[in-house]
PDB file of C-alpha atoms in Angstrom:
ATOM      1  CA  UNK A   1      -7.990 -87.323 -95.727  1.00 42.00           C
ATOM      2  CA  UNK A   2     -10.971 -85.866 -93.657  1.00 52.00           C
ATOM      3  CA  UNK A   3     -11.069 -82.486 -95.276  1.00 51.00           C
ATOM      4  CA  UNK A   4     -14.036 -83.406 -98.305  1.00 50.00           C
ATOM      5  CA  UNK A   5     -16.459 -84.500 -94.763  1.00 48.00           C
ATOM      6  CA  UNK A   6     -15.386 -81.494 -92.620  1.00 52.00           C
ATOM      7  CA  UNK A   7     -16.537 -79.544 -95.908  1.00 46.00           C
ATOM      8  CA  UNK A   8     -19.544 -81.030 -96.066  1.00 45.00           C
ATOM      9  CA  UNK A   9     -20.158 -80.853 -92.700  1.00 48.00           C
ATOM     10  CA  UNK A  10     -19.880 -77.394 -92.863  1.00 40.00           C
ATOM     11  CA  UNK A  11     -21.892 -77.021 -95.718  1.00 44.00           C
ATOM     12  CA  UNK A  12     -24.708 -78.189 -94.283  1.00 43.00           C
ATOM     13  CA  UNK A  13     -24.048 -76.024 -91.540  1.00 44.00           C
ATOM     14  CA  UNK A  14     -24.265 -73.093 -93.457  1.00 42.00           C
ATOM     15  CA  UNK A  15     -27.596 -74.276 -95.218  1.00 42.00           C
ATOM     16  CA  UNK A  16     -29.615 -74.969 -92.423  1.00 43.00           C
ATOM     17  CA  UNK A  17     -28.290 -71.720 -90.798  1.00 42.00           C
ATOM     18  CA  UNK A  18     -29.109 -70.214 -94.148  1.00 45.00           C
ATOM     19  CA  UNK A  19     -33.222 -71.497 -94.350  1.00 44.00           C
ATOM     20  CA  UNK A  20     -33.249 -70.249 -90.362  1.00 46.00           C
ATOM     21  CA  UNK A  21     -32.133 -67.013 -90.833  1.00 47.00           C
ATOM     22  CA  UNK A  22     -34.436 -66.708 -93.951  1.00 47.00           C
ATOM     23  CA  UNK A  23     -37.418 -67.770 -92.125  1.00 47.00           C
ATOM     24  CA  UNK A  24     -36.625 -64.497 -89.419  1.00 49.00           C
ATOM     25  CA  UNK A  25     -35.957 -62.074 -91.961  1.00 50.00           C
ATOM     26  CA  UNK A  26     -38.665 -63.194 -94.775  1.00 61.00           C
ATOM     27  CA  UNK A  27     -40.851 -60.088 -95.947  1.00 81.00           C
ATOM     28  CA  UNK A  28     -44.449 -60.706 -95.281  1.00 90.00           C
ATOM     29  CA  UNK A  29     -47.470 -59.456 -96.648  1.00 91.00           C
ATOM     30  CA  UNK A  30     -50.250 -58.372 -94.077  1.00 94.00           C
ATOM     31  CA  UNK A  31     -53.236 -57.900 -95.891  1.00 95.00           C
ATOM     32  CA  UNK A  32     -56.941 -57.039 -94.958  1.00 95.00           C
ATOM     33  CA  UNK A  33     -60.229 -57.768 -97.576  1.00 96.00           C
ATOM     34  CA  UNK A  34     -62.608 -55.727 -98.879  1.00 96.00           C
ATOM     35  CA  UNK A  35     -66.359 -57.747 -99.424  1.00 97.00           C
ATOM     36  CA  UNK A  36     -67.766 -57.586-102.784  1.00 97.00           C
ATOM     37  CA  UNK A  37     -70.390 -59.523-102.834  1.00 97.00           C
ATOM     38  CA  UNK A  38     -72.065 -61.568 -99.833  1.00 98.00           C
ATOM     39  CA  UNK A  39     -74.399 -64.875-100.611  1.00 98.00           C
ATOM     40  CA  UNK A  40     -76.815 -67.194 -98.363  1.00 98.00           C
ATOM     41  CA  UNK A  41     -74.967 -70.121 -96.650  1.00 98.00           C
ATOM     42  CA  UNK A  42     -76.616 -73.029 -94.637  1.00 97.00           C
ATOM     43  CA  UNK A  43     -76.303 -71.570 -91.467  1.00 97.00           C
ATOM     44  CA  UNK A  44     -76.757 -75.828 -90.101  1.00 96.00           C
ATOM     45  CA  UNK A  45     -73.599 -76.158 -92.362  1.00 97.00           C
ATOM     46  CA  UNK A  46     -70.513 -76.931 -89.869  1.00 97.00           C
ATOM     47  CA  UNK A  47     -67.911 -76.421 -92.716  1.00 98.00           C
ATOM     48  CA  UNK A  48     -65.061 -78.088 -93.322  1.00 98.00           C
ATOM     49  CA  UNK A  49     -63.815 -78.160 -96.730  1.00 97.00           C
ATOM     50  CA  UNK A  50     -65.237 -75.758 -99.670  1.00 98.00           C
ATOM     51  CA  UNK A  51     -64.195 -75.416-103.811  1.00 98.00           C
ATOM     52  CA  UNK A  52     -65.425 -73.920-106.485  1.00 98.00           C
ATOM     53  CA  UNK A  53     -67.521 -76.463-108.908  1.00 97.00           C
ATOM     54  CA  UNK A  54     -67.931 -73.928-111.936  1.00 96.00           C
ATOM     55  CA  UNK A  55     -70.868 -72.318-112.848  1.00 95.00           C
ATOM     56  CA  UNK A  56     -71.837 -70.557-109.782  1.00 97.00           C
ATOM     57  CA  UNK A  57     -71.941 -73.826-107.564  1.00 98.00           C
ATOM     58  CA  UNK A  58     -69.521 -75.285-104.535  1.00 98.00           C
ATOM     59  CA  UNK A  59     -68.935 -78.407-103.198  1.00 98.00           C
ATOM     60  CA  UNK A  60     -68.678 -78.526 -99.412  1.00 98.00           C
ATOM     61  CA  UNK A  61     -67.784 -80.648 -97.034  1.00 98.00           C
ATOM     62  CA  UNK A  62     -69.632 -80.810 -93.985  1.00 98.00           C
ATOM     63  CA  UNK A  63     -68.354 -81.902 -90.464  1.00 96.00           C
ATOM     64  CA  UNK A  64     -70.445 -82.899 -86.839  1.00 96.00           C
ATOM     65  CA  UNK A  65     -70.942 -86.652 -85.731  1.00 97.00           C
ATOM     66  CA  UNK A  66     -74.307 -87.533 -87.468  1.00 96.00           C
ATOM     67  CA  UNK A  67     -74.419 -84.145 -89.455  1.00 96.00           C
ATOM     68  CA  UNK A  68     -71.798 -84.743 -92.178  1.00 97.00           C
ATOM     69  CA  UNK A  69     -71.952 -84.344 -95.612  1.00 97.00           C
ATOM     70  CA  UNK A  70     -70.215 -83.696 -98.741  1.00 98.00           C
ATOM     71  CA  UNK A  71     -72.649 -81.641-101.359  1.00 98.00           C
ATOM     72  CA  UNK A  72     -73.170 -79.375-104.178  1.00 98.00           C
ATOM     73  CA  UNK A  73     -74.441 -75.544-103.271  1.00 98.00           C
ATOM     74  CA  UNK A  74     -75.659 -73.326-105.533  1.00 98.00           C
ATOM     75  CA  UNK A  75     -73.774 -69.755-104.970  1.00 98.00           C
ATOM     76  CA  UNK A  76     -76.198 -67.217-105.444  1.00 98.00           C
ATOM     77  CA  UNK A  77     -79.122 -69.080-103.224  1.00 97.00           C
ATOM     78  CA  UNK A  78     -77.130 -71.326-100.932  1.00 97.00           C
ATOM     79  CA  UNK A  79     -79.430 -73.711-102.155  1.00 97.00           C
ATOM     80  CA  UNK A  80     -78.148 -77.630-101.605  1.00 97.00           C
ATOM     81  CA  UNK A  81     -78.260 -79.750-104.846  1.00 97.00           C
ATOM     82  CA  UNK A  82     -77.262 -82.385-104.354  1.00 97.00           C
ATOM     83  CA  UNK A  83     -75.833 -83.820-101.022  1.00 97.00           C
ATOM     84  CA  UNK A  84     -74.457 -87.258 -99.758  1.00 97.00           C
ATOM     85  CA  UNK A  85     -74.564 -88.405 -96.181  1.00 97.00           C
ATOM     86  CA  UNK A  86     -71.598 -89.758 -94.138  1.00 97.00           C
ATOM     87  CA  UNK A  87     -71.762 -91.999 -91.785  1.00 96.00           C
ATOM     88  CA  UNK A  88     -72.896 -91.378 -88.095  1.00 97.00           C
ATOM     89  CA  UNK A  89     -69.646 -91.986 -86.827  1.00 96.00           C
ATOM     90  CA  UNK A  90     -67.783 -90.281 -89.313  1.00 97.00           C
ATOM     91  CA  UNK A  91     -67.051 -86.591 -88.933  1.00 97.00           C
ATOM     92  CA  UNK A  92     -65.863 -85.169 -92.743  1.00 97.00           C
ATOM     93  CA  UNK A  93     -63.084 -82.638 -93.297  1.00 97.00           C
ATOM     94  CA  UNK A  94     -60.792 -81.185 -95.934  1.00 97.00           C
ATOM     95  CA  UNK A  95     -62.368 -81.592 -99.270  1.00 98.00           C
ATOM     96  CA  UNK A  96     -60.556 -80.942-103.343  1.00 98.00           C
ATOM     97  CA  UNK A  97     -61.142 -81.831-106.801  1.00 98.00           C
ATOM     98  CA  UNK A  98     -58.650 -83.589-108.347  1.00 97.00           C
ATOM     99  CA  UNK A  99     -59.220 -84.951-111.644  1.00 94.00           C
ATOM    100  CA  UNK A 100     -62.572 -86.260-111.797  1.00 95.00           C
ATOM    101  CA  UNK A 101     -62.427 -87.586-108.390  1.00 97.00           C
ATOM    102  CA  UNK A 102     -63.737 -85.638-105.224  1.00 98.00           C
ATOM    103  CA  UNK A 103     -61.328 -86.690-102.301  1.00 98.00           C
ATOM    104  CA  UNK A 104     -62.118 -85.678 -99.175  1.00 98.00           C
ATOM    105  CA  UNK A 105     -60.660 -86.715 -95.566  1.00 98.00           C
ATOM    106  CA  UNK A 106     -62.411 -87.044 -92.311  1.00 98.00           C
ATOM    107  CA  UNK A 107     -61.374 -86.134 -88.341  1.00 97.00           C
ATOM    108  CA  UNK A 108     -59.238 -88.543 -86.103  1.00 96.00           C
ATOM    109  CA  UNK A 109     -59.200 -90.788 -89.181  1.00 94.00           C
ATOM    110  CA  UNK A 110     -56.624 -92.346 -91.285  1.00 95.00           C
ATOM    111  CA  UNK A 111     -58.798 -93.303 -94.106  1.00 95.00           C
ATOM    112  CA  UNK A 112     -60.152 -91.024 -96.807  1.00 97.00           C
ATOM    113  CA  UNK A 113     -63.310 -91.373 -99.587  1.00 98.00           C
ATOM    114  CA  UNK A 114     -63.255 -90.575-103.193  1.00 98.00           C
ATOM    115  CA  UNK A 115     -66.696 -89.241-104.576  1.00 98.00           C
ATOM    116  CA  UNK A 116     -68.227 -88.990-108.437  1.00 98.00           C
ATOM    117  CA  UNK A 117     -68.309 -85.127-108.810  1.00 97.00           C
ATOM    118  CA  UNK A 118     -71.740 -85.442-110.829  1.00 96.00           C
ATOM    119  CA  UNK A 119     -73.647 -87.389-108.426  1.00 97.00           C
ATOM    120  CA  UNK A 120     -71.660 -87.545-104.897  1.00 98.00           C
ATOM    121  CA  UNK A 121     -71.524 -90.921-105.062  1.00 97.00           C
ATOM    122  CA  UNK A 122     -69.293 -92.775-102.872  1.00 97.00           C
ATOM    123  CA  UNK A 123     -66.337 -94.472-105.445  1.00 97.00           C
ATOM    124  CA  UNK A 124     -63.740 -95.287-103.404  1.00 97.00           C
ATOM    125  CA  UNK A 125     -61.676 -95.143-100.455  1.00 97.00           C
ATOM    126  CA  UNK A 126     -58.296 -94.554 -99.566  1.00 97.00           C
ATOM    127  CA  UNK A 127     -55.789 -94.614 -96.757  1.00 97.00           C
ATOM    128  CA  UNK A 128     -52.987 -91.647 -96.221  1.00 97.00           C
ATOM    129  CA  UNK A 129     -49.871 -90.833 -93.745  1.00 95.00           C
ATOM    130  CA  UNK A 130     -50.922 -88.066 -91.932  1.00 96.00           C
ATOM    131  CA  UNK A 131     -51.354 -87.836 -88.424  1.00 93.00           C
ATOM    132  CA  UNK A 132     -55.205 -86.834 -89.141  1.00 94.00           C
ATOM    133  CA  UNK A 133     -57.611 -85.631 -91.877  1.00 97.00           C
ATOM    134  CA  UNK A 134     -58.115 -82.060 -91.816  1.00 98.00           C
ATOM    135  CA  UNK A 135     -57.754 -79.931 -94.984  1.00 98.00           C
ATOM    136  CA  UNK A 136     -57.001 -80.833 -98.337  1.00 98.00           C
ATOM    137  CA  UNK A 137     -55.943 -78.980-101.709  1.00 98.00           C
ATOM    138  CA  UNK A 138     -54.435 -79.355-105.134  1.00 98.00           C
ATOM    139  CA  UNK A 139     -52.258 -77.753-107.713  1.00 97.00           C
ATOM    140  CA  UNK A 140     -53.731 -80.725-110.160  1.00 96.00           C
ATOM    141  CA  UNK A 141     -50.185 -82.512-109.745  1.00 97.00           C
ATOM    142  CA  UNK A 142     -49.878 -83.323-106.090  1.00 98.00           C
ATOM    143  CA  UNK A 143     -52.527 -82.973-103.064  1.00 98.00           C
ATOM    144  CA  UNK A 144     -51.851 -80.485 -99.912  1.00 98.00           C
ATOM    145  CA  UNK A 145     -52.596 -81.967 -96.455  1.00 98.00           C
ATOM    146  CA  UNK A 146     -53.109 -80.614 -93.160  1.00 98.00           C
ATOM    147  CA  UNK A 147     -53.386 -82.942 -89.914  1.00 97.00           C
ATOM    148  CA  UNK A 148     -53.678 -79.669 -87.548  1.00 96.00           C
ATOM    149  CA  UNK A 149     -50.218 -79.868 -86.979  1.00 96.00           C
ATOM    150  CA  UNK A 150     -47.872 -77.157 -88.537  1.00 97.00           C
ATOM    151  CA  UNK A 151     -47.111 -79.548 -91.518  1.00 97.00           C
ATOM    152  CA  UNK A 152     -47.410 -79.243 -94.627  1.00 98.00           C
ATOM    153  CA  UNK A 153     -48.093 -82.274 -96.561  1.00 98.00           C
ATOM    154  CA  UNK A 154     -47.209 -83.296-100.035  1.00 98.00           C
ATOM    155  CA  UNK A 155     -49.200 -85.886-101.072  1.00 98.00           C
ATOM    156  CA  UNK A 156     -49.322 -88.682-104.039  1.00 98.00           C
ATOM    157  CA  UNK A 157     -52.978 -88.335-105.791  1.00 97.00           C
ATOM    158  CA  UNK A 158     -52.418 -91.839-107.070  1.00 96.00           C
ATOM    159  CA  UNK A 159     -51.143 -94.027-104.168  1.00 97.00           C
ATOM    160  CA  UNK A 160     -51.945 -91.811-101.101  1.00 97.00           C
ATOM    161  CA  UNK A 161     -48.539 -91.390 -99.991  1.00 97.00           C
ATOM    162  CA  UNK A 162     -46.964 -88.622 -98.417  1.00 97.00           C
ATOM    163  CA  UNK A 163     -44.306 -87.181-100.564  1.00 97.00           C
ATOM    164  CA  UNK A 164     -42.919 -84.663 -98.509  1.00 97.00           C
ATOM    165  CA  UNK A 165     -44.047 -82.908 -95.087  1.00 96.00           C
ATOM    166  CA  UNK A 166     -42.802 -79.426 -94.528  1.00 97.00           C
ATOM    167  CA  UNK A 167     -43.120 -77.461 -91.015  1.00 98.00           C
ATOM    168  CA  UNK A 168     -44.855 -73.887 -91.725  1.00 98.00           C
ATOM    169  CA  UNK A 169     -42.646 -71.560 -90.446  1.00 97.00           C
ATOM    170  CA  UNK A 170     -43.572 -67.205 -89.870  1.00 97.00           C
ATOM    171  CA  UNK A 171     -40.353 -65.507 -89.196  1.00 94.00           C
ATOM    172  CA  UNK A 172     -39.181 -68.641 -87.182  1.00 94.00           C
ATOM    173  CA  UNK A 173     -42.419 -69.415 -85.564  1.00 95.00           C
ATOM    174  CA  UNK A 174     -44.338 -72.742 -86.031  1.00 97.00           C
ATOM    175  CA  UNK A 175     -47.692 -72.231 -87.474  1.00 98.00           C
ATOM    176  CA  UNK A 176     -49.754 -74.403 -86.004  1.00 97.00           C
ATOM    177  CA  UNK A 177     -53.655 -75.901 -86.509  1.00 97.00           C
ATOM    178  CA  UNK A 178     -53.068 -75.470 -90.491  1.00 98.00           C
ATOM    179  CA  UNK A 179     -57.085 -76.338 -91.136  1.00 97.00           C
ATOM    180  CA  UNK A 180     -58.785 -75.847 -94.766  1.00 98.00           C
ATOM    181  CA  UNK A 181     -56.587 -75.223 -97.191  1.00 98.00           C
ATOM    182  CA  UNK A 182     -56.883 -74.012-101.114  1.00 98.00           C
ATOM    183  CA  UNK A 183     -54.445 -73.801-103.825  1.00 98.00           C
ATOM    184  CA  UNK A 184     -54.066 -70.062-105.446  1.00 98.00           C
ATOM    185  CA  UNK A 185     -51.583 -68.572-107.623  1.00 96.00           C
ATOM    186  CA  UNK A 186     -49.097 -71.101-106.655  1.00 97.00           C
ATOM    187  CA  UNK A 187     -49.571 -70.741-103.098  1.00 98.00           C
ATOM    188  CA  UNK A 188     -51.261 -72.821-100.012  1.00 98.00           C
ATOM    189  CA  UNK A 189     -53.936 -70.932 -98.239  1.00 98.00           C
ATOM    190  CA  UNK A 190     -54.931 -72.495 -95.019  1.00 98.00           C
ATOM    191  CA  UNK A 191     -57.205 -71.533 -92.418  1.00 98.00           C
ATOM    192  CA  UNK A 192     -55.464 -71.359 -89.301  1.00 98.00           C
ATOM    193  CA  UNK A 193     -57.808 -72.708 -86.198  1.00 96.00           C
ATOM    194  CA  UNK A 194     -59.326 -70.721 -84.418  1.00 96.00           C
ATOM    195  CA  UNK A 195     -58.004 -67.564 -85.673  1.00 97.00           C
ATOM    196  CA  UNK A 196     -59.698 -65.343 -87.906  1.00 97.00           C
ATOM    197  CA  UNK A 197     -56.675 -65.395 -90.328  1.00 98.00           C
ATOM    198  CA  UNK A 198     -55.348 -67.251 -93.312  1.00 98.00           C
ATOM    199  CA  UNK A 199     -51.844 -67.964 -94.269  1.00 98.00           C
ATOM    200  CA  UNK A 200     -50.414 -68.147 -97.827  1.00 98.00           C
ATOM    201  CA  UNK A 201     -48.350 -70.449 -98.158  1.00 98.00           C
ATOM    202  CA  UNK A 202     -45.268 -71.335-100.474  1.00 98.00           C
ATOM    203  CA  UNK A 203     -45.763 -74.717-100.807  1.00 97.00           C
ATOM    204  CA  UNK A 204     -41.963 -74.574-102.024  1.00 95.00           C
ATOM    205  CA  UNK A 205     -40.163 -74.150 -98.740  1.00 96.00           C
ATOM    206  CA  UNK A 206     -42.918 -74.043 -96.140  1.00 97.00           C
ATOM    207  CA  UNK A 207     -42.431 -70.457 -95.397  1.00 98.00           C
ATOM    208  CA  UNK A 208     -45.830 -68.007 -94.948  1.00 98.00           C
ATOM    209  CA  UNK A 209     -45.043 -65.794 -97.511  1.00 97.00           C
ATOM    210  CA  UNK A 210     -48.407 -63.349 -96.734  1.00 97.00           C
ATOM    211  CA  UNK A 211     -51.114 -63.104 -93.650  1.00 97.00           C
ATOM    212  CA  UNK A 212     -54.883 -62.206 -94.708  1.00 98.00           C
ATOM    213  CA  UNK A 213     -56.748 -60.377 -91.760  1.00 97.00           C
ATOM    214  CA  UNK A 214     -60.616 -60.992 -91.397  1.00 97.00           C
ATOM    215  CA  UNK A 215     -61.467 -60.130 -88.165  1.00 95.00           C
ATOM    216  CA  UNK A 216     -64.093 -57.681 -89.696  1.00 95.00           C
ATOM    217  CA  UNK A 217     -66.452 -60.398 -90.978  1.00 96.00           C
ATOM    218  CA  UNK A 218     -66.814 -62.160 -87.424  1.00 94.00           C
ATOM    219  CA  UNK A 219     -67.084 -58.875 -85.699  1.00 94.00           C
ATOM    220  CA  UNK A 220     -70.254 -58.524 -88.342  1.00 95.00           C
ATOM    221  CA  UNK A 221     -71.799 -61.361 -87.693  1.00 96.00           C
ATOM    222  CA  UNK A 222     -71.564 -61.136 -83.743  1.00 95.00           C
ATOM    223  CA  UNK A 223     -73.097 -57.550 -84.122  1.00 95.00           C
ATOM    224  CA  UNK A 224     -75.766 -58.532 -86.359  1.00 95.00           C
ATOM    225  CA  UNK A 225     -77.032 -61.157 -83.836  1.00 95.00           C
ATOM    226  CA  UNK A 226     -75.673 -64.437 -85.512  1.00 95.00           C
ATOM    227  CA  UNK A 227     -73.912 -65.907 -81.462  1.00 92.00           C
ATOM    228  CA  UNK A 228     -73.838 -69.233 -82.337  1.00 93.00           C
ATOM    229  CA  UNK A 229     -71.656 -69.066 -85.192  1.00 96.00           C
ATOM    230  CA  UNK A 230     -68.279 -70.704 -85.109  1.00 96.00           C
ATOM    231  CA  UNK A 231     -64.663 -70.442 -86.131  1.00 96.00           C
ATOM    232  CA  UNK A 232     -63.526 -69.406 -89.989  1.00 97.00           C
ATOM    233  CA  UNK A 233     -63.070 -71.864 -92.136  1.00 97.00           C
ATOM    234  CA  UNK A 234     -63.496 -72.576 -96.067  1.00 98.00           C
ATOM    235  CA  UNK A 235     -61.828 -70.969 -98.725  1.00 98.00           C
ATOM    236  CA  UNK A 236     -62.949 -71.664-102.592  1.00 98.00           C
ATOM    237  CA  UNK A 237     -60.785 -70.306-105.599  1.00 98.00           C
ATOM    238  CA  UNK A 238     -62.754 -69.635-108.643  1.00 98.00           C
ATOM    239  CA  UNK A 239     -59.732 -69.394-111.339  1.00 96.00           C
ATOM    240  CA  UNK A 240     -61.500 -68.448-114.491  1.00 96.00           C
ATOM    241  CA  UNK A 241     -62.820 -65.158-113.529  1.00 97.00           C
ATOM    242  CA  UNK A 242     -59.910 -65.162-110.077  1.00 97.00           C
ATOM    243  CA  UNK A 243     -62.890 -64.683-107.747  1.00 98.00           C
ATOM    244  CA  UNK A 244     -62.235 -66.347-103.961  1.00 98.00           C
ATOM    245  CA  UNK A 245     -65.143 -66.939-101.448  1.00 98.00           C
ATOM    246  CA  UNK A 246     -64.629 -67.955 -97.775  1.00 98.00           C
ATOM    247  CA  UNK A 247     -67.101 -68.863 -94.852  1.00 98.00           C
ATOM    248  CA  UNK A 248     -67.259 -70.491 -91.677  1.00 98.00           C
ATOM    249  CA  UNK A 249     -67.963 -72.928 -89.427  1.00 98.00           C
ATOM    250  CA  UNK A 250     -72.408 -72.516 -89.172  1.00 97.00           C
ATOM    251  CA  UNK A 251     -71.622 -69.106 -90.649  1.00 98.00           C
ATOM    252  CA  UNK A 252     -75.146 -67.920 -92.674  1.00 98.00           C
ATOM    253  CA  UNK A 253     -73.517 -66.106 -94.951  1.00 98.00           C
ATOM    254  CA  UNK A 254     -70.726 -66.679 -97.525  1.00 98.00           C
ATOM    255  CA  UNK A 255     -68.334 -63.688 -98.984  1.00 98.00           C
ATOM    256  CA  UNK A 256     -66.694 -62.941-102.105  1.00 98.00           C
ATOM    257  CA  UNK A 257     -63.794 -61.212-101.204  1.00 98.00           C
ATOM    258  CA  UNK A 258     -61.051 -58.966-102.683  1.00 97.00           C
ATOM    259  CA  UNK A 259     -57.517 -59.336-101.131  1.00 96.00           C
ATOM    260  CA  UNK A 260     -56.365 -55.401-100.316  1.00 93.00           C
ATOM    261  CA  UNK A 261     -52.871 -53.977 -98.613  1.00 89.00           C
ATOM    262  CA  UNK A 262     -53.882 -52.978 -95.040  1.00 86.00           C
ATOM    263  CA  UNK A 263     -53.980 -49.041 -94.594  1.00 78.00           C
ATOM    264  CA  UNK A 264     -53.409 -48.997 -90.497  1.00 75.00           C
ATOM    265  CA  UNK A 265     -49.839 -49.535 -89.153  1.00 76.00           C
ATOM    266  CA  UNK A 266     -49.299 -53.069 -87.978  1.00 78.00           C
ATOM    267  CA  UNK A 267     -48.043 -53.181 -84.139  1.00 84.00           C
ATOM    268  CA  UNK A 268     -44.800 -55.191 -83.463  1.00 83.00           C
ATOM    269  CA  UNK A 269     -46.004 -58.712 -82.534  1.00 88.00           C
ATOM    270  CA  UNK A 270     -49.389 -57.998 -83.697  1.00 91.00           C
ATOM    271  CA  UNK A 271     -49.431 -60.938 -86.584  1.00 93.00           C
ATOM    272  CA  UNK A 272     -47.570 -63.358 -83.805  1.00 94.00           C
ATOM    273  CA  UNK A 273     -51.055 -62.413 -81.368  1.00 94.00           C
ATOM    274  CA  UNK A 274     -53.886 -62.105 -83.844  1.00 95.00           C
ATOM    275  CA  UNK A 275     -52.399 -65.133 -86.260  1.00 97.00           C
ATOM    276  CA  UNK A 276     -50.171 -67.618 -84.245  1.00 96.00           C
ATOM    277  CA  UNK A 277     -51.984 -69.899 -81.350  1.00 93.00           C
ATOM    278  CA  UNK A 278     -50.336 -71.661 -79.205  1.00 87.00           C
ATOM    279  CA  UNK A 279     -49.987 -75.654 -79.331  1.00 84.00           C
ATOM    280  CA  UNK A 280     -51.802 -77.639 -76.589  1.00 70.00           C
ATOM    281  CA  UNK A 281     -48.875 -78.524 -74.706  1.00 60.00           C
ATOM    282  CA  UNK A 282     -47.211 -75.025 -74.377  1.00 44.00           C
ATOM    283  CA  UNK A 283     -47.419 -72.738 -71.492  1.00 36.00           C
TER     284      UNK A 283
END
């Protein structure tokens, strides 16, 4: 009488050992980027969330108590067009287009704002289940949420609510402080904090299916005199001619990159050192 539960039992067994030993033995991508073209950036900018608008122009969301903003950049000048204040007490985040709605989260917040893409106008508000409101992306059906956590969230574009959380694993390693995130090519990129990589994502299974290295463009910076830049963070997707731009945190400059294989042989436990920080509470 108890042999259809024992078989289930050990059915699940078998598929949660299966998705384990998948996450150890996944093959990764490690790749490094090449710069083709560099552009001006608000160096006062302490970005936080960054898309591409179409024709040559971003919208960015700014963080910084009494400093944020969400606003329209011209690419080639890094020129702000148009720009909408937040708050003083409000300190903005993750930023996508969905629709014609800008949505955009803010830090230690549960509460998110809706903007008019042609003016920045404030439309709306909204509140959502994660933890916090850091990055934010879409595939046009669903939203992607990060809470600096390594989750993964799924979220309704309608009603707010989460419709599935996923832990981002790297050959069985939580990835934590997912930041900004964009959707290419049917995978998740996120910044992860305060690393100087980003992790693509299958937003299928929560696995990191690739690692982008760009150590080279801080390294730049710091030698060219810019000290009191911060961490990497934004990444933009231009899908019509598949160009993708990233910057950081009171970074001057923002780069259109080109994703290329890395040449140099990667060192055992290299990814895990350069890519993987620890949580607050570990050792």
């Amino acid at each position: 009488m108890d042999t259809l539960p024992r078989l289930i039992s050990v059915f699940c067994l078998l598929l949660v050992s299966s998705n384990t030993l998948r996450a150890f033995q996944q093959t990764v991508s490690i790749d490094t980027i090449t710069v083709v073209n560099v552009f001006p950036h608000d160096p006062q900018a302490f970005t936080q969330g960054l898309l591409y608008a179409g024709n040559d122009s971003l919208f960015e969301s700014t963080g910084d108590y009494g400093k944020s903003s969400v606003r329209k950049v011209a690419l080639h000048t890094g020129k702000v067009e148009k720009l909408q204040k937040m708050d003083d007490s409000l300190f903005g985040e993750g930023l996508t287009l969905h629709g014609d709605r800008l949505i955009q989260v803010a830090w230690l917040q549960t509460n998110g704002f809706i903007y008019d893409p042609k003016n920045l106008s404030e439309i709306g508000t909204f509140n959502h289940d994660m933890k916090d409101g850091w990055g934010l992306a879409t595939d046009g059906k669903v939203l992607f949420g990060s809470d600096g956590s390594s989750s993964l969230y799924k979220i309704d574009p309608q009603t707010f609510k989460t419709v599935s959380k996923q832990v981002v694993y790297y050959k069985g390693h939580q990835v934590h402080f997912l930041n900004e995130l964009e959707y290419i090519n049917g995978e998740v990129w996120a910044n992860v904090i305060p690393t100087d990589c980003i992790a693509r994502i299958s937003p299928n299974d929560g696995l990191v299916v690739g690692w982008i290295l760009l150590q080279s463009l801080w390294k730049e910076l710091i030698e060219a005199g810019n000290t009191d830049i911060n961490v990497l963070n934004g990444i933009a997707w231009d899908a019509e001619q598949e160009r993708i731009f990233v910057t950081g945190k009171l970074w001057p400059e923002l780069y259109e990159i080109k994703v290329t294989p890395i040449k140099s042989t990667i060192e055992e436990g290299m990814v895990e050192k350069l890519c993987l920080p620890k949580p607050f509470n570990s050792a």
